[in-house]
Structures are given as C-alpha cells and as structure tokens.
Coordinates of N, CA, C and O in Angstrom, one line a residue:
M1 N -21.2 33.0 -10.4 CA -20.8 31.7 -9.5 C -21.2 31.2 -9.3 O -21.1 29.6 -9.7
D2 N -22.6 30.8 -10.1 CA -23.4 29.9 -10.7 C -22.5 28.8 -12.1 O -22.2 27.4 -11.3
V3 N -22.0 29.4 -12.4 CA -21.1 28.8 -13.8 C -19.7 27.6 -13.5 O -19.5 26.7 -13.7
L4 N -18.6 29.5 -12.6 CA -18.6 28.1 -11.4 C -18.4 26.7 -10.8 O -17.8 25.5 -10.6
F5 N -19.0 26.6 -9.7 CA -20.0 25.7 -9.3 C -20.5 24.8 -10.1 O -20.3 23.4 -9.6
W6 N -20.8 24.8 -11.3 CA -21.3 23.6 -11.8 C -20.6 23.1 -12.6 O -20.2 22.2 -12.8
C7 N -19.5 24.2 -13.3 CA -18.5 23.4 -13.7 C -17.5 22.7 -12.9 O -17.0 21.1 -13.3
C8 N -17.2 23.2 -11.5 CA -16.8 22.0 -10.8 C -17.6 20.7 -10.2 O -16.3 20.1 -10.3
L9 N -18.6 21.1 -9.8 CA -19.4 19.4 -9.8 C -19.1 18.4 -10.9 O -19.3 17.8 -10.0
L10 N -19.6 19.5 -12.3 CA -19.6 18.6 -13.3 C -17.9 18.0 -13.7 O -17.4 16.2 -13.6
F11 N -17.2 18.9 -12.9 CA -15.9 18.5 -13.6 C -15.5 17.1 -12.5 O -15.0 16.4 -12.8
G12 N -16.3 17.4 -10.9 CA -15.2 16.0 -10.3 C -15.7 14.6 -10.1 O -15.2 14.2 -9.8
A13 N -17.4 15.2 -10.8 CA -18.3 14.4 -11.1 C -17.4 13.4 -12.1 O -17.0 12.0 -12.1
L14 N -16.5 14.2 -13.4 CA -16.7 13.4 -14.7 C -15.3 12.4 -14.0 O -14.7 11.0 -14.0
M15 N -14.4 13.2 -12.7 CA -12.9 12.7 -12.7 C -12.9 11.8 -12.0 O -12.7 10.8 -12.1
A16 N -14.1 11.8 -11.0 CA -14.4 10.8 -10.2 C -15.0 9.2 -11.1 O -14.2 8.3 -10.7
L17 N -15.4 8.9 -12.2 CA -16.0 8.5 -12.6 C -15.1 8.2 -13.6 O -14.6 7.1 -14.0
V18 N -14.1 8.6 -14.1 CA -13.3 7.7 -14.6 C -11.8 7.4 -14.1 O -11.8 6.1 -14.5
T19 N -11.7 8.4 -13.4 CA -10.8 7.2 -12.1 C -11.3 6.2 -11.4 O -10.3 5.1 -12.1
L20 N -12.9 5.9 -11.2 CA -13.4 4.4 -11.2 C -13.4 3.0 -11.8 O -12.6 2.2 -11.7
V21 N -13.7 4.2 -14.0 CA -13.5 3.2 -15.1 C -12.7 2.9 -15.2 O -11.5 1.6 -15.6
F22 N -11.5 4.0 -15.2 CA -10.0 3.6 -15.8 C -9.2 4.1 -15.4 O -8.2 4.3 -15.8
G23 N -8.6 4.0 -13.9 CA -7.7 4.5 -13.1 C -6.6 4.0 -13.6 O -5.2 4.5 -13.7
D24 N -6.5 2.4 -13.3 CA -5.3 1.9 -13.2 C -4.8 1.7 -15.3 O -3.9 2.1 -15.2
G25 N -5.9 1.6 -15.6 CA -5.1 1.9 -17.4 C -4.8 2.4 -17.6 O -4.2 3.1 -18.9
L26 N -5.5 4.1 -16.9 CA -5.0 4.9 -17.4 C -3.9 6.1 -17.1 O -3.3 6.2 -18.3
G27 N -4.0 5.4 -15.6 CA -2.1 5.5 -15.5 C -1.3 5.1 -15.6 O -0.3 5.5 -15.9
D28 N -1.3 3.7 -16.2 CA -0.6 3.2 -17.1 C -0.4 3.1 -18.0 O 1.4 3.6 -18.3
A29 N -1.4 3.8 -19.1 CA -1.4 4.2 -20.1 C -0.6 5.4 -20.5 O 1.0 6.1 -21.2
L30 N -0.4 6.5 -19.5 CA 0.0 7.8 -20.1 C 1.6 7.4 -19.2 O 2.3 8.7 -18.1
G31 N 2.1 6.5 -18.4 CA 3.1 6.1 -17.8 C 2.9 6.9 -15.9 O 4.3 7.5 -15.5
G32 N 2.3 6.8 -15.3 CA 2.1 7.7 -14.3 C 2.2 9.1 -14.0 O 2.2 9.7 -13.5
L33 N 1.6 9.5 -15.2 CA 1.3 11.4 -15.1 C 0.3 11.7 -14.2 O 0.8 13.1 -13.9
F34 N -0.5 11.1 -13.6 CA -1.6 11.1 -12.7 C -0.9 10.9 -10.9 O -1.6 10.9 -9.7
S35 N 0.0 9.9 -11.0 CA 0.7 9.8 -9.4 C 1.6 11.0 -9.3 O 2.3 11.1 -9.5
I36 N 0.8 11.3 -8.4 CA 1.5 12.7 -7.4 C 2.3 11.9 -5.8 O 1.6 11.5 -5.1
D37 N 3.3 12.1 -5.9 CA 4.4 11.2 -5.0 C 4.1 12.4 -3.7 O 5.0 12.1 -2.8
L38 N 3.7 13.7 -4.0 CA 3.9 14.6 -3.0 C 3.3 14.6 -1.6 O 4.4 14.4 -0.7
H39 N 1.9 13.9 -1.5 CA 1.2 13.0 -0.1 C 0.7 13.0 -1.0 O -0.2 12.9 -1.4
D40 N -0.3 11.8 -0.3 CA -1.6 10.7 0.1 C -2.8 11.8 -0.4 O -4.0 11.8 -0.5
V41 N -2.7 13.5 0.3 CA -3.7 14.2 0.4 C -4.1 14.2 -1.5 O -5.5 14.8 -1.7
F42 N -3.4 13.9 -2.3 CA -3.7 14.6 -3.5 C -4.1 13.2 -4.5 O -4.0 13.3 -5.5
Q43 N -4.6 12.2 -4.2 CA -5.0 11.7 -4.6 C -6.1 11.5 -5.8 O -6.6 12.5 -5.2
P44 N -6.3 11.0 -7.0 CA -7.4 11.3 -7.2 C -9.0 11.0 -6.2 O -10.2 11.5 -6.5
V45 N -9.0 10.1 -5.3 CA -10.3 10.2 -4.6 C -10.8 10.9 -3.6 O -11.9 11.8 -3.7
V46 N -9.5 11.9 -3.4 CA -9.9 12.9 -2.8 C -9.7 14.4 -3.2 O -11.2 15.0 -2.9
L47 N -8.9 14.7 -3.9 CA -9.4 15.7 -4.9 C -10.7 15.5 -6.0 O -10.5 16.6 -5.9
S48 N -10.9 14.2 -6.5 CA -12.3 14.6 -7.2 C -13.8 14.9 -6.5 O -14.6 15.5 -6.3
G49 N -13.5 14.4 -4.8 CA -14.5 14.6 -4.1 C -14.7 15.7 -3.0 O -15.6 16.6 -3.6
G50 N -13.4 16.1 -2.7 CA -13.6 17.8 -2.8 C -14.0 18.6 -3.9 O -15.0 19.8 -3.6
I51 N -13.6 18.1 -4.9 CA -14.0 19.4 -6.3 C -15.8 19.4 -6.5 O -16.4 20.2 -6.5
T52 N -16.1 17.9 -6.6 CA -17.6 17.7 -6.1 C -18.2 18.3 -5.4 O -19.7 18.9 -5.5
V53 N -17.9 18.9 -4.0 CA -18.4 19.1 -3.1 C -18.6 20.8 -2.8 O -19.4 21.2 -2.6
F54 N -17.2 21.1 -3.5 CA -17.5 22.6 -3.6 C -18.6 22.9 -5.0 O -19.0 23.7 -4.4
G55 N -18.5 22.1 -5.4 CA -19.2 22.8 -6.5 C -20.3 22.6 -5.8 O -21.8 23.6 -6.6
G56 N -20.9 21.9 -5.5 CA -22.6 20.7 -5.0 C -22.9 21.7 -4.2 O -24.0 22.4 -4.0
L57 N -22.0 22.2 -2.8 CA -22.2 22.4 -1.7 C -22.4 24.3 -2.6 O -23.5 24.6 -1.7
G58 N -21.4 24.7 -3.0 CA -21.6 26.0 -3.8 C -23.1 25.9 -4.5 O -23.7 27.3 -4.0
L59 N -23.5 25.3 -4.7 CA -25.0 25.4 -5.8 C -25.8 25.6 -4.5 O -26.6 26.9 -4.9
L60 N -25.8 25.1 -4.0 CA -27.1 24.8 -2.3 C -26.8 26.1 -2.3 O -28.2 26.6 -2.2
L61 N -25.4 26.3 -1.7 CA -25.5 28.0 -0.7 C -26.2 28.6 -1.3 O -26.6 29.8 -1.1
H62 N -25.9 29.0 -3.0 CA -26.0 30.2 -3.5 C -27.3 29.7 -4.1 O -28.3 31.3 -3.7
H63 N -28.1 29.1 -3.9 CA -29.7 28.9 -4.2 C -30.2 29.1 -3.0 O -31.6 29.3 -3.6
Y64 N -30.2 28.6 -2.2 CA -30.8 28.0 -0.9 C -30.9 29.0 -0.2 O -31.3 28.5 0.7
S65 N -30.4 29.8 0.0 CA -29.4 30.4 1.8 C -29.6 32.2 0.4 O -29.6 32.3 -0.4
S66 N -29.2 32.8 2.0 CA -29.4 34.5 1.1 C -28.6 34.9 2.0 O -27.5 35.8 1.9
L67 N -27.1 34.3 2.0 CA -26.0 34.8 1.8 C -25.3 35.3 0.9 O -24.8 35.0 -0.3
P68 N -24.6 36.0 1.3 CA -24.1 37.3 0.0 C -22.6 35.9 -0.5 O -22.3 34.5 0.2
G69 N -22.3 36.3 -1.6 CA -21.8 35.5 -2.6 C -20.2 34.9 -1.9 O -19.9 34.1 -1.9
Y70 N -19.3 36.1 -1.7 CA -18.2 35.4 -0.8 C -18.1 34.6 0.3 O -17.4 34.0 0.6
S71 N -19.4 34.9 0.9 CA -19.5 33.9 2.3 C -19.7 32.7 2.1 O -19.7 31.2 2.1
V72 N -20.6 32.3 0.5 CA -21.3 31.1 0.1 C -19.5 30.1 -0.5 O -19.1 29.3 -0.3
L73 N -18.8 31.2 -1.3 CA -17.2 30.7 -1.7 C -16.5 30.5 0.1 O -16.0 29.1 0.1
V74 N -16.9 30.9 0.2 CA -16.1 30.9 1.8 C -16.7 29.1 2.0 O -15.8 28.2 2.6
L75 N -17.6 28.8 2.6 CA -18.2 28.0 2.6 C -17.8 26.8 2.3 O -18.0 25.8 2.4
A76 N -18.2 27.1 0.9 CA -18.2 25.8 -0.2 C -16.6 25.7 -0.2 O -16.4 24.7 0.2
V77 N -15.2 26.2 0.0 CA -14.3 25.8 0.3 C -13.7 25.0 1.5 O -13.2 24.1 1.2
L78 N -14.5 26.1 2.2 CA -13.8 25.3 4.2 C -15.5 23.4 3.9 O -14.6 22.4 4.2
G79 N -16.2 23.1 3.6 CA -16.3 22.2 2.7 C -16.3 21.2 2.3 O -16.2 20.1 2.6
A80 N -16.0 21.7 1.4 CA -14.5 21.0 0.3 C -13.2 20.3 1.0 O -13.0 19.0 1.1
I81 N -12.8 21.4 2.2 CA -12.1 20.8 2.4 C -11.9 19.5 3.7 O -11.7 18.9 4.0
L82 N -13.6 19.8 4.0 CA -13.5 19.2 5.1 C -14.4 17.6 4.5 O -13.9 16.2 5.5
V83 N -14.5 17.7 3.5 CA -14.8 16.0 3.0 C -13.4 16.0 2.3 O -14.0 14.4 2.6
G84 N -12.9 16.6 1.6 CA -11.3 16.0 1.2 C -10.4 14.9 2.7 O -10.2 14.0 2.5
A85 N -10.9 16.0 3.9 CA -10.0 15.5 5.0 C -10.7 14.0 5.5 O -9.8 13.2 5.6
G86 N -11.8 14.1 5.6 CA -12.8 13.1 5.5 C -12.2 12.3 5.1 O -12.3 10.9 5.4
M87 N -11.8 11.9 3.4 CA -12.1 11.0 2.6 C -10.9 10.7 2.9 O -10.2 8.8 2.8
Y88 N -9.8 10.8 2.9 CA -8.4 10.8 3.0 C -8.0 10.1 4.7 O -7.6 8.8 4.6
F89 N -9.0 10.5 5.4 CA -8.5 10.0 7.1 C -9.9 8.6 7.0 O -9.9 7.5 7.9
V90 N -10.6 8.4 6.5 CA -11.6 7.8 6.4 C -11.2 6.6 5.6 O -10.9 5.1 5.3
Y91 N -10.8 6.9 4.0 CA -10.0 5.7 2.5 C -8.9 5.9 2.5 O -8.9 4.7 2.8
V92 N -8.1 6.8 2.0 CA -7.0 7.2 1.6 C -5.8 6.0 1.8 O -5.2 5.1 2.3
K93 N -6.0 6.8 3.9 CA -4.9 6.7 4.8 C -4.8 5.4 5.2 O -3.7 4.4 5.0
P94 N -6.1 4.7 5.9 CA -5.9 3.0 6.1 C -5.8 2.7 4.4 O -5.5 1.2 5.2
M95 N -6.6 2.5 3.7 CA -5.6 1.7 2.5 C -4.1 1.2 2.4 O -4.1 0.4 2.2
K96 N -3.6 3.1 2.5 CA -2.0 3.0 2.0 C -1.4 2.1 3.1 O -0.5 1.0 3.3
N97 N -2.0 1.9 4.8 CA -1.8 1.1 5.7 C -1.5 -0.2 5.7 O -1.4 -1.1 6.8
S98 N -3.1 -0.9 4.9 CA -3.4 -2.0 5.2 C -2.1 -3.1 3.4 O -2.7 -4.0 3.7
E99 N -1.6 -1.9 2.6 CA -0.6 -2.9 2.0 C 0.1 -3.5 2.8 O 0.9 -2.9 3.9
N100 N 0.4 -5.5 2.7 CA 1.7 -5.7 2.9 C 2.2 -6.4 1.8 O 1.5 -6.1 0.6
S101 N 3.4 -6.4 2.3 CA 4.3 -7.0 1.2 C 4.7 -8.4 1.6 O 5.0 -9.1 2.5
T102 N 4.4 -8.8 0.5 CA 5.0 -10.7 0.6 C 6.7 -10.7 0.5 O 7.5 -11.9 0.8
G103 N 7.5 -9.7 -0.2 CA 8.9 -10.0 0.1 C 9.9 -10.1 1.5 O 9.4 -10.3 2.4
Y104 N 10.9 -10.9 1.1 CA 11.7 -10.6 2.6 C 13.5 -10.8 2.0 O 13.5 -11.0 0.8
S105 N 13.9 -10.6 3.2 CA 14.9 -10.7 2.3 C 15.8 -11.7 3.0 O 15.3 -11.6 4.1
M106 N 17.5 -12.1 2.9 CA 17.1 -13.5 3.1 C 17.8 -13.5 4.5 O 18.1 -14.4 5.0
N107 N 18.5 -12.0 5.1 CA 19.4 -12.2 6.4 C 17.9 -11.7 6.8 O 18.2 -11.6 8.5
E108 N 16.6 -12.2 7.3 CA 15.6 -11.7 7.9 C 15.7 -13.3 8.5 O 14.9 -13.6 9.6
L109 N 16.0 -13.8 7.9 CA 15.9 -15.4 7.7 C 16.5 -16.0 8.9 O 16.2 -17.3 9.7
A110 N 17.8 -15.3 9.8 CA 18.3 -15.7 10.6 C 17.9 -16.1 12.1 O 17.5 -15.2 12.2
G111 N 17.7 -17.1 12.9 CA 17.1 -17.2 13.7 C 16.3 -18.3 13.7 O 15.5 -18.1 14.5
K112 N 15.0 -18.2 12.1 CA 14.1 -19.2 12.3 C 14.4 -20.4 12.3 O 15.2 -21.0 12.0
L113 N 12.6 -20.8 12.8 CA 13.4 -22.4 12.8 C 12.8 -22.5 11.1 O 12.1 -22.4 10.5
A114 N 13.3 -23.7 11.0 CA 13.0 -24.6 9.7 C 12.8 -25.9 9.6 O 13.3 -26.6 11.1
E115 N 12.6 -26.6 8.3 CA 12.4 -28.1 8.2 C 13.4 -28.5 7.6 O 12.9 -27.9 6.3
V116 N 14.0 -29.7 7.2 CA 14.9 -30.0 6.4 C 14.3 -30.8 5.4 O 13.6 -32.0 5.5
L117 N 13.8 -30.2 4.2 CA 13.8 -30.9 3.1 C 14.9 -32.7 2.4 O 14.1 -33.6 2.6
T118 N 15.3 -32.1 2.3 CA 16.5 -33.0 1.5 C 17.8 -33.1 2.9 O 18.2 -31.5 3.0
P119 N 18.2 -34.0 3.2 CA 18.9 -34.6 4.0 C 20.5 -33.3 3.8 O 20.8 -33.3 2.5
V120 N 21.3 -32.5 4.6 CA 21.7 -32.0 4.9 C 23.1 -32.5 5.3 O 23.1 -32.7 6.6
P121 N 23.5 -33.2 4.4 CA 25.8 -33.8 4.8 C 26.5 -33.1 5.6 O 26.2 -31.6 5.8
A122 N 27.1 -33.3 6.8 CA 28.2 -33.0 7.2 C 29.0 -32.0 6.1 O 29.1 -30.5 6.7
V123 N 29.5 -32.3 4.9 CA 30.1 -31.3 4.0 C 29.4 -31.3 3.0 O 29.0 -32.1 2.5
G124 N 28.6 -30.0 2.5 CA 27.8 -30.3 1.6 C 26.2 -29.6 1.2 O 26.3 -28.7 2.5
Y125 N 25.4 -29.9 0.4 CA 24.6 -29.1 0.5 C 23.1 -29.9 0.6 O 23.2 -30.9 0.2
G126 N 21.9 -28.9 1.3 CA 21.1 -29.9 1.7 C 19.8 -28.6 1.1 O 19.6 -27.5 0.7
E127 N 18.2 -29.0 1.5 CA 17.4 -28.3 1.5 C 16.4 -28.0 2.6 O 16.1 -29.3 3.1
V128 N 16.0 -26.9 3.0 CA 15.2 -26.7 4.1 C 13.8 -25.8 3.6 O 14.0 -25.2 2.8
L129 N 12.5 -26.3 4.3 CA 11.9 -25.6 3.8 C 10.9 -24.9 5.8 O 11.7 -24.7 6.3
V130 N 11.7 -23.1 5.0 CA 11.2 -22.0 6.1 C 9.9 -21.5 5.8 O 9.3 -20.8 4.4
K131 N 9.5 -21.2 7.0 CA 8.0 -20.3 7.0 C 8.7 -18.8 6.8 O 9.5 -18.0 7.7
T132 N 8.2 -18.4 5.7 CA 8.6 -16.9 5.6 C 7.1 -15.7 5.6 O 5.6 -16.6 5.8
V133 N 7.3 -14.0 5.7 CA 5.7 -13.3 5.3 C 5.0 -13.8 4.3 O 4.0 -13.7 4.6
G134 N 5.3 -14.2 3.5 CA 4.2 -15.0 1.5 C 3.9 -16.0 2.1 O 3.3 -16.4 1.2
G135 N 4.4 -17.0 2.6 CA 4.2 -18.5 3.1 C 5.1 -19.5 3.1 O 6.4 -18.6 3.9
L136 N 5.6 -20.4 2.4 CA 6.8 -21.5 2.9 C 7.4 -21.4 1.4 O 7.1 -20.8 0.4
S137 N 8.9 -21.2 2.0 CA 9.7 -21.0 0.5 C 11.2 -21.8 0.9 O 11.1 -21.9 2.3
N138 N 11.4 -22.8 -0.4 CA 12.4 -23.4 0.0 C 14.1 -22.8 -0.3 O 14.0 -22.3 -1.2
H139 N 15.3 -23.3 0.7 CA 16.4 -22.3 0.5 C 17.6 -23.6 0.5 O 17.6 -24.6 1.2
V140 N 18.5 -23.5 0.4 CA 19.7 -24.3 -0.3 C 20.3 -23.7 1.4 O 20.8 -23.0 2.2
A141 N 20.7 -25.3 2.0 CA 21.3 -24.7 3.6 C 22.0 -25.8 3.4 O 22.7 -26.8 2.7
A142 N 23.2 -25.3 4.3 CA 24.4 -26.4 4.9 C 24.2 -26.1 6.3 O 23.3 -25.8 6.9
S143 N 25.1 -27.3 7.0 CA 25.2 -27.4 8.4 C 26.3 -26.6 9.3 O 27.3 -26.6 8.2
F144 N 25.7 -25.8 10.0 CA 26.5 -24.8 10.9 C 28.1 -25.7 11.4 O 28.6 -25.1 11.7
D145 N 26.9 -27.0 12.4 CA 27.9 -27.7 12.9 C 29.0 -28.6 12.1 O 29.8 -29.6 12.9
K146 N 28.4 -29.2 11.2 CA 29.7 -29.5 10.3 C 28.8 -31.6 10.7 O 29.5 -31.9 10.8
E147 N 27.7 -31.0 11.0 CA 27.6 -32.7 11.1 C 25.9 -32.8 10.6 O 25.1 -31.8 9.4
E148 N 26.0 -34.2 9.9 CA 25.0 -34.6 9.2 C 23.3 -34.1 9.9 O 23.4 -34.1 11.0
V149 N 22.7 -33.8 9.0 CA 21.4 -33.5 9.5 C 20.4 -33.9 8.8 O 20.0 -34.1 7.2
P150 N 19.5 -35.0 8.9 CA 18.3 -36.1 8.0 C 16.7 -35.1 7.5 O 17.0 -34.0 8.8
A151 N 16.2 -35.8 6.7 CA 15.0 -34.8 6.2 C 13.7 -34.9 7.3 O 14.0 -36.5 8.5
G152 N 12.9 -34.4 7.4 CA 12.0 -34.3 8.2 C 12.1 -33.2 10.1 O 12.0 -32.4 10.9
A153 N 13.9 -33.2 10.0 CA 14.4 -32.9 11.6 C 13.9 -31.2 11.7 O 14.4 -30.5 10.5
K154 N 13.9 -30.8 12.9 CA 14.1 -29.5 13.3 C 15.6 -28.6 13.3 O 16.0 -29.3 13.5
V155 N 15.2 -27.7 12.5 CA 16.4 -26.8 12.4 C 16.3 -25.1 12.6 O 15.2 -25.2 12.2
V156 N 17.6 -24.7 13.4 CA 17.1 -22.8 13.2 C 18.7 -22.7 12.5 O 19.9 -23.3 11.9
I157 N 18.1 -21.4 11.6 CA 18.9 -20.8 10.9 C 20.0 -20.4 11.3 O 19.9 -19.1 12.4
V158 N 21.2 -20.4 11.0 CA 22.1 -19.4 12.3 C 22.1 -18.5 11.7 O 23.0 -17.7 12.6
E159 N 23.1 -18.6 10.5 CA 23.3 -17.3 9.8 C 22.6 -17.6 8.5 O 22.7 -19.1 7.5
V160 N 23.4 -16.4 7.7 CA 23.3 -16.8 6.4 C 24.0 -16.0 5.4 O 24.9 -15.1 5.9
K161 N 25.1 -16.6 4.5 CA 26.2 -16.3 4.0 C 26.1 -16.6 2.6 O 25.9 -18.0 2.4
E162 N 26.3 -16.1 1.3 CA 25.9 -16.0 0.4 C 24.6 -16.5 -0.2 O 24.8 -17.9 -1.4
G163 N 23.8 -16.5 0.0 CA 22.4 -17.3 -0.3 C 22.3 -18.7 -0.3 O 21.2 -19.6 -0.6
T164 N 23.0 -19.0 1.3 CA 23.0 -20.3 1.5 C 23.1 -20.0 3.3 O 23.2 -19.0 3.9
L165 N 21.9 -21.0 3.6 CA 21.3 -21.2 5.4 C 22.3 -21.8 6.1 O 22.4 -23.1 5.0
Y166 N 22.5 -21.4 6.9 CA 23.5 -22.0 7.5 C 22.6 -22.3 8.9 O 22.5 -21.8 9.7
V167 N 22.4 -23.9 8.9 CA 21.5 -24.2 10.1 C 22.4 -25.4 10.9 O 23.6 -26.0 10.9
S168 N 21.2 -25.3 12.0 CA 21.7 -25.9 13.5 C 19.9 -26.6 13.6 O 19.5 -26.6 13.9
R169 N 21.1 -28.3 14.3 CA 19.5 -29.0 14.7 C 19.0 -29.1 15.8 O 20.0 -28.3 16.9
M170 N 17.7 -28.5 15.6 CA 17.4 -28.2 17.2 C 17.2 -29.4 18.3 O 17.1 -30.1 17.5
E171 N 17.3 -29.8 19.4 CA 17.7 -30.5 20.1 C 16.8 -30.5 21.3 O 16.1 -29.6 21.5

C-alpha cells in the first residue's frame, strides 16, 4: 500500500510542477494532447491535486491510524474527490467564467450610438467611431436617410449591410 501512495504523491506533485512550469509550452508542443474537452473536471490542476491528496492522505492514514487497509484506501479516495471538487469549484470554474471575449459581430452594432469621424455624404461613404466590447473601432458608414452628416455628429446605427453601417443622425 505504501508504494501506491508514494507513487501517487510523487506523480501528483511532479505533474503539478510540470504543469506549472511548462504547461502552455508543453500543450502547444504536443498539439493539445493533454487538453481534454470532456469536462473541466479533467483539468491538470484538478487531477494533480486529487492524485497528490490521494497519495498523501493515504500515507498519513496508513501510518498514523489503526484503520484497516481498505478503509484507508476508501478514505484516501474520498479525500481526493473532495479536494478535486474543491479545486474545481474554487479555482477552475470561476476562472472559466471570467474569460471575456473582445470579439463582436457586425450585426450586433445595429442600434448602437456612434460618432462621425469622416463626414458621411448623402450618397457615398464616410467613417464612424463605435464603442464596442473591445474598445473603440472605426467603420465605413453610409447615410440611411440619404442626408449629409457632418464630422462630430452623433448618429445611431440603423442597419448593417455588406460590411457598411447605415447611420441616421441623432436629433
């Protein structure tokens, strides 16, 4: 039993260290071999934590308690599951939920306010500045109402067609 617990303790600690030091580089070099998309529970931090706790708790219970071998094994497995679940709910899940994307779709711009940078002629194209999720972005604009819109004017994006924002002046 000691050999199993020692192997798990050392393997889990080594896995945690390698993941910490070489995690992204190793994953990229091996083409994402270790990225398991089944569920976030299989993240290296959860697995290495659970394996390490299984080995460490098993050693402690085996040496410092009078429990029989199967009880030590069951308690070590339960401890590993408990710590793995804790790692998942305290670290992995909040980190996954905190990821933000700076991308947006052009179709999401309809209804947003913008400012005219380059005057928009009645027929033709100008440029507007729109505040998006990722910051400010410039886009080609045309007049929705076929009226000239001067630089600095506030406009609303009425529709988006073929990469062009059709704007109408705010009154």
